[in-house]
Amino acid sequence: MGYELAEQMNWTLPDVVLYPTGGGTGLIGMWKAFDEMEQMGWIGSKRPRMITVQSDGCAPSFAHLTRDWKKRPNSKMRIL
């Protein structure tokens, strides 16, 4: 998905990516693709803000991240 996004946007990444996710592997794959494209010189080092959304009926990433969220006072994660 990261390669398709960069190509469709003429090799300039957006400021924000809003991505529906189940387990989060697509989000990780996009981040990896952005890193690979930077190493090849196709894009710069600027990365988009990555926002993920999950259905409340299937939210494994949400459950994992919020399990000990209160123990991380400096977390940039926001729950809306």
Short mmCIF file of N, CA and C in Angstrom, two decimals:
data_model
loop_
_atom_site.label_atom_id
_atom_site.label_comp_id
_atom_site.label_asym_id
_atom_site.label_seq_id
_atom_site.Cartn_x
_atom_site.Cartn_y
_atom_site.Cartn_z
N MET A 1 0.81 -1.18 0.00
CA MET A 1 0.00 0.00 0.00
C MET A 1 0.87 1.26 0.00
N GLY A 2 2.01 1.22 0.67
CA GLY A 2 2.90 2.38 0.72
C GLY A 2 3.43 2.78 -0.64
N TYR A 3 3.80 1.78 -1.45
CA TYR A 3 4.31 2.07 -2.80
C TYR A 3 3.21 2.68 -3.67
N GLU A 4 2.01 2.11 -3.60
CA GLU A 4 0.90 2.62 -4.39
C GLU A 4 0.55 4.05 -3.99
N LEU A 5 0.56 4.32 -2.70
CA LEU A 5 0.26 5.65 -2.21
C LEU A 5 1.28 6.66 -2.72
N ALA A 6 2.56 6.34 -2.59
CA ALA A 6 3.62 7.25 -3.04
C ALA A 6 3.54 7.48 -4.55
N GLU A 7 3.34 6.42 -5.30
CA GLU A 7 3.27 6.55 -6.76
C GLU A 7 2.10 7.42 -7.18
N GLN A 8 0.92 7.18 -6.59
CA GLN A 8 -0.26 7.95 -6.96
C GLN A 8 -0.16 9.42 -6.57
N MET A 9 0.69 9.71 -5.60
CA MET A 9 0.85 11.10 -5.15
C MET A 9 2.13 11.72 -5.71
N ASN A 10 2.61 11.15 -6.83
CA ASN A 10 3.78 11.68 -7.51
C ASN A 10 5.02 11.72 -6.61
N TRP A 11 5.19 10.68 -5.80
CA TRP A 11 6.36 10.45 -4.94
C TRP A 11 6.51 11.49 -3.84
N THR A 12 5.38 12.08 -3.46
CA THR A 12 5.34 12.98 -2.30
C THR A 12 4.31 12.41 -1.34
N LEU A 13 4.73 12.04 -0.16
CA LEU A 13 3.82 11.43 0.80
C LEU A 13 2.87 12.47 1.39
N PRO A 14 1.65 12.05 1.74
CA PRO A 14 0.69 12.99 2.34
C PRO A 14 1.11 13.36 3.76
N ASP A 15 0.47 14.36 4.31
CA ASP A 15 0.74 14.74 5.70
C ASP A 15 0.17 13.71 6.67
N VAL A 16 -0.97 13.10 6.30
CA VAL A 16 -1.67 12.17 7.19
C VAL A 16 -2.17 10.98 6.38
N VAL A 17 -2.05 9.79 6.96
CA VAL A 17 -2.65 8.58 6.40
C VAL A 17 -3.64 8.06 7.43
N LEU A 18 -4.89 7.92 7.03
CA LEU A 18 -5.94 7.35 7.88
C LEU A 18 -6.18 5.94 7.35
N TYR A 19 -5.92 4.93 8.19
CA TYR A 19 -5.89 3.56 7.71
C TYR A 19 -6.73 2.64 8.58
N PRO A 20 -7.72 1.96 7.99
CA PRO A 20 -8.48 0.96 8.76
C PRO A 20 -7.63 -0.29 8.95
N THR A 21 -7.58 -0.82 10.14
CA THR A 21 -6.68 -1.95 10.39
C THR A 21 -7.34 -3.01 11.25
N GLY A 22 -6.84 -4.21 11.12
CA GLY A 22 -7.24 -5.32 11.98
C GLY A 22 -6.13 -5.55 12.99
N GLY A 23 -5.06 -6.19 12.54
CA GLY A 23 -3.92 -6.47 13.41
C GLY A 23 -2.78 -5.48 13.27
N GLY A 24 -2.87 -4.56 12.31
CA GLY A 24 -1.85 -3.53 12.16
C GLY A 24 -0.74 -3.84 11.18
N THR A 25 -0.78 -5.00 10.52
CA THR A 25 0.32 -5.36 9.63
C THR A 25 0.38 -4.47 8.39
N GLY A 26 -0.77 -3.99 7.92
CA GLY A 26 -0.76 -3.09 6.77
C GLY A 26 -0.08 -1.78 7.09
N LEU A 27 -0.31 -1.27 8.28
CA LEU A 27 0.33 -0.03 8.73
C LEU A 27 1.84 -0.20 8.83
N ILE A 28 2.27 -1.32 9.37
CA ILE A 28 3.70 -1.62 9.47
C ILE A 28 4.30 -1.76 8.09
N GLY A 29 3.57 -2.41 7.18
CA GLY A 29 4.06 -2.58 5.80
C GLY A 29 4.23 -1.26 5.09
N MET A 30 3.31 -0.31 5.30
CA MET A 30 3.46 1.01 4.68
C MET A 30 4.69 1.71 5.22
N TRP A 31 4.90 1.65 6.52
CA TRP A 31 6.07 2.30 7.12
C TRP A 31 7.36 1.71 6.56
N LYS A 32 7.39 0.39 6.41
CA LYS A 32 8.55 -0.29 5.85
C LYS A 32 8.77 0.13 4.39
N ALA A 33 7.70 0.23 3.63
CA ALA A 33 7.79 0.66 2.24
C ALA A 33 8.35 2.08 2.15
N PHE A 34 7.90 2.97 3.03
CA PHE A 34 8.41 4.35 3.03
C PHE A 34 9.91 4.35 3.30
N ASP A 35 10.37 3.52 4.23
CA ASP A 35 11.80 3.43 4.53
C ASP A 35 12.58 2.91 3.32
N GLU A 36 12.06 1.87 2.67
CA GLU A 36 12.73 1.32 1.49
C GLU A 36 12.82 2.35 0.37
N MET A 37 11.73 3.08 0.14
CA MET A 37 11.74 4.09 -0.92
C MET A 37 12.71 5.23 -0.61
N GLU A 38 12.84 5.58 0.66
CA GLU A 38 13.82 6.61 1.03
C GLU A 38 15.23 6.12 0.76
N GLN A 39 15.51 4.87 1.12
CA GLN A 39 16.84 4.32 0.89
C GLN A 39 17.19 4.28 -0.60
N MET A 40 16.18 4.10 -1.46
CA MET A 40 16.41 4.07 -2.90
C MET A 40 16.43 5.47 -3.51
N GLY A 41 16.13 6.49 -2.69
CA GLY A 41 16.16 7.86 -3.17
C GLY A 41 14.89 8.29 -3.89
N TRP A 42 13.80 7.52 -3.76
CA TRP A 42 12.56 7.85 -4.44
C TRP A 42 11.76 8.91 -3.71
N ILE A 43 11.89 8.96 -2.37
CA ILE A 43 11.18 9.94 -1.55
C ILE A 43 12.15 10.50 -0.53
N GLY A 44 11.75 11.58 0.13
CA GLY A 44 12.57 12.17 1.18
C GLY A 44 12.33 11.50 2.52
N SER A 45 12.83 12.11 3.57
CA SER A 45 12.74 11.51 4.90
C SER A 45 11.44 11.86 5.64
N LYS A 46 10.66 12.81 5.13
CA LYS A 46 9.41 13.20 5.78
C LYS A 46 8.42 12.05 5.76
N ARG A 47 7.82 11.76 6.90
CA ARG A 47 6.84 10.68 7.02
C ARG A 47 5.48 11.26 7.39
N PRO A 48 4.42 10.62 6.90
CA PRO A 48 3.09 11.09 7.27
C PRO A 48 2.73 10.71 8.70
N ARG A 49 1.82 11.43 9.26
CA ARG A 49 1.25 11.06 10.55
C ARG A 49 0.33 9.86 10.26
N MET A 50 0.51 8.78 10.98
CA MET A 50 -0.24 7.56 10.71
C MET A 50 -1.35 7.42 11.74
N ILE A 51 -2.58 7.38 11.27
CA ILE A 51 -3.74 7.24 12.15
C ILE A 51 -4.45 5.95 11.77
N THR A 52 -4.68 5.11 12.75
CA THR A 52 -5.36 3.85 12.49
C THR A 52 -6.72 3.83 13.18
N VAL A 53 -7.66 3.18 12.54
CA VAL A 53 -9.00 3.04 13.12
C VAL A 53 -9.36 1.56 13.11
N GLN A 54 -10.14 1.16 14.10
CA GLN A 54 -10.58 -0.23 14.20
C GLN A 54 -12.04 -0.29 14.60
N SER A 55 -12.71 -1.31 14.11
CA SER A 55 -14.08 -1.59 14.52
C SER A 55 -14.06 -2.04 15.97
N ASP A 56 -15.06 -1.68 16.74
CA ASP A 56 -15.08 -2.14 18.12
C ASP A 56 -15.36 -3.63 18.23
N GLY A 57 -15.81 -4.25 17.14
CA GLY A 57 -16.04 -5.69 17.16
C GLY A 57 -14.79 -6.52 16.90
N CYS A 58 -13.74 -5.88 16.38
CA CYS A 58 -12.47 -6.57 16.11
C CYS A 58 -11.37 -5.55 16.28
N ALA A 59 -10.84 -5.45 17.48
CA ALA A 59 -9.88 -4.39 17.78
C ALA A 59 -8.66 -4.91 18.53
N PRO A 60 -7.91 -5.86 17.96
CA PRO A 60 -6.75 -6.40 18.68
C PRO A 60 -5.65 -5.37 18.92
N SER A 61 -5.44 -4.46 17.96
CA SER A 61 -4.39 -3.44 18.16
C SER A 61 -4.78 -2.50 19.27
N PHE A 62 -6.02 -2.07 19.29
CA PHE A 62 -6.52 -1.19 20.35
C PHE A 62 -6.36 -1.85 21.71
N ALA A 63 -6.75 -3.12 21.79
CA ALA A 63 -6.66 -3.84 23.07
C ALA A 63 -5.21 -3.93 23.55
N HIS A 64 -4.30 -4.20 22.63
CA HIS A 64 -2.89 -4.31 23.00
C HIS A 64 -2.33 -2.97 23.46
N LEU A 65 -2.61 -1.91 22.71
CA LEU A 65 -2.05 -0.60 23.03
C LEU A 65 -2.61 0.00 24.30
N THR A 66 -3.87 -0.28 24.60
CA THR A 66 -4.49 0.33 25.77
C THR A 66 -4.34 -0.50 27.03
N ARG A 67 -3.84 -1.70 26.91
CA ARG A 67 -3.71 -2.60 28.07
C ARG A 67 -2.95 -1.93 29.21
N ASP A 68 -1.83 -1.28 28.90
CA ASP A 68 -1.06 -0.61 29.96
C ASP A 68 -0.78 0.84 29.59
N TRP A 69 -1.74 1.45 28.91
CA TRP A 69 -1.59 2.82 28.44
C TRP A 69 -1.31 3.80 29.57
N LYS A 70 -1.96 3.63 30.71
CA LYS A 70 -1.77 4.55 31.83
C LYS A 70 -0.36 4.51 32.39
N LYS A 71 0.37 3.44 32.11
CA LYS A 71 1.75 3.33 32.58
C LYS A 71 2.72 4.12 31.71
N ARG A 72 2.22 4.66 30.58
CA ARG A 72 3.06 5.41 29.65
C ARG A 72 2.62 6.87 29.61
N PRO A 73 3.01 7.68 30.57
CA PRO A 73 2.52 9.06 30.63
C PRO A 73 2.98 9.92 29.46
N ASN A 74 4.05 9.56 28.78
CA ASN A 74 4.55 10.38 27.67
C ASN A 74 4.10 9.86 26.32
N SER A 75 3.16 8.94 26.30
CA SER A 75 2.67 8.37 25.04
C SER A 75 2.01 9.43 24.20
N LYS A 76 2.27 9.39 22.87
CA LYS A 76 1.62 10.29 21.94
C LYS A 76 0.32 9.71 21.40
N MET A 77 -0.03 8.52 21.84
CA MET A 77 -1.26 7.88 21.38
C MET A 77 -2.45 8.62 21.97
N ARG A 78 -3.43 8.84 21.12
CA ARG A 78 -4.67 9.48 21.55
C ARG A 78 -5.83 8.58 21.19
N ILE A 79 -6.75 8.41 22.08
CA ILE A 79 -7.94 7.61 21.86
C ILE A 79 -9.10 8.55 21.69
N LEU A 80 -9.78 8.44 20.55
CA LEU A 80 -10.91 9.33 20.27
C LEU A 80 -12.20 8.59 20.42
#
